[in-house]
Coordinates of C-alpha atoms in Angstrom, one line a residue:
M748 CA -55.2 -16.0 -27.3
S749 CA -56.1 -13.0 -25.5
Y750 CA -53.8 -10.4 -24.0
S751 CA -54.5 -8.4 -21.3
R752 CA -53.2 -4.8 -20.6
D753 CA -51.7 -5.6 -17.4
S754 CA -49.8 -2.1 -16.0
S755 CA -47.2 -4.5 -14.5
Y756 CA -46.0 -6.0 -17.9
G757 CA -42.4 -5.3 -19.2
R758 CA -41.8 -3.4 -16.2
G759 CA -39.4 -5.7 -14.6
R760 CA -41.9 -7.1 -11.7
G761 CA -40.0 -7.1 -8.7
R762 CA -36.8 -6.4 -10.2
S763 CA -34.2 -3.9 -8.6
Y764 CA -32.0 -1.7 -10.9
G765 CA -29.5 0.8 -9.7
G766 CA -26.9 -0.1 -7.7
G767 CA -27.9 -2.8 -5.3
A768 CA -25.6 -5.3 -6.0
S769 CA -22.7 -3.1 -5.0
K770 CA -23.7 -3.0 -1.4
S771 CA -22.5 -6.7 -0.4
F772 CA -19.2 -5.9 -2.1
N773 CA -16.6 -5.2 0.7
R774 CA -14.4 -2.3 0.1
G775 CA -14.2 -1.2 3.6
S776 CA -11.2 -0.1 5.6
S777 CA -10.8 -3.8 7.1
T778 CA -9.1 -4.5 3.9
T779 CA -5.2 -4.1 3.9
K780 CA -4.0 -1.2 1.6
P781 CA -0.7 -1.5 -0.2
V782 CA 0.3 1.8 0.5
E783 CA 0.9 3.4 4.3
A784 CA 1.2 7.1 4.9
G785 CA 4.4 8.6 5.3
K786 CA 6.5 5.9 3.3
I787 CA 7.8 6.4 -0.1
Y788 CA 7.1 4.6 -3.2
E789 CA 8.5 4.7 -6.9
V790 CA 5.4 5.1 -9.3
D791 CA 4.7 5.8 -13.0
I792 CA 2.1 8.5 -13.5
T793 CA -0.4 7.0 -16.2
E794 CA -3.1 9.6 -16.1
I795 CA -4.3 13.1 -15.1
S796 CA -7.2 13.6 -12.7
G797 CA -10.1 16.2 -13.2
K798 CA -8.3 18.3 -10.8
G799 CA -4.9 18.2 -12.4
D800 CA -3.1 15.7 -10.4
G801 CA -1.4 12.8 -11.4
I802 CA -2.7 9.5 -11.1
A803 CA -0.3 6.3 -10.4
R804 CA -1.2 2.7 -9.2
V805 CA 0.5 0.8 -6.5
Q806 CA -0.6 -3.0 -6.7
G807 CA -3.8 -1.5 -8.3
F808 CA -4.6 1.1 -5.7
I809 CA -5.2 4.6 -6.9
V810 CA -2.6 7.4 -5.9
F811 CA -3.0 10.9 -6.6
I812 CA 0.1 12.8 -6.8
E813 CA 0.0 16.8 -6.6
N814 CA 1.9 18.2 -9.7
G815 CA 2.4 15.0 -11.4
K816 CA 2.8 14.8 -15.1
V817 CA 2.0 11.6 -17.2
G818 CA 4.9 9.8 -18.3
N819 CA 7.0 10.5 -14.9
K820 CA 8.6 7.6 -13.1
I821 CA 9.1 9.4 -9.7
R822 CA 9.5 8.8 -6.0
V823 CA 6.4 10.1 -4.1
K824 CA 5.5 10.1 -0.3
V825 CA 2.4 9.1 0.7
T826 CA 0.6 11.7 2.7
E827 CA -3.0 10.5 3.4
V828 CA -4.4 7.0 2.8
A829 CA -8.3 6.7 2.3
D830 CA -10.6 3.9 1.4
R831 CA -10.3 4.0 -2.1
F832 CA -7.4 5.9 -2.7
A833 CA -4.3 7.6 -1.5
K834 CA -2.8 11.3 -1.7
A835 CA 1.0 11.9 -2.2
T836 CA 3.6 14.4 -2.8
I837 CA 6.6 14.3 -5.2
E838 CA 10.0 13.2 -3.4
V839 CA 13.0 15.2 -4.0

């Protein structure tokens, strides 16, 4: 039995790595989001973002709350809705 030194051996031969699968996953703006700009929601802040905003979720949809603190259960007003997240302010 002989083995040749084929340069393609062990290099995946035609396989593509690095994000190709996510292209077919539809997360576009055509999906209905569980929050709307201008509406008020009661949320639990569970995390802090790298920028210092509180992070809450409404039906799994991420909401960033300016000046939010972990452990707060508060009412927030959504100010902006993007494809994958929303921004909100604390409602007084």
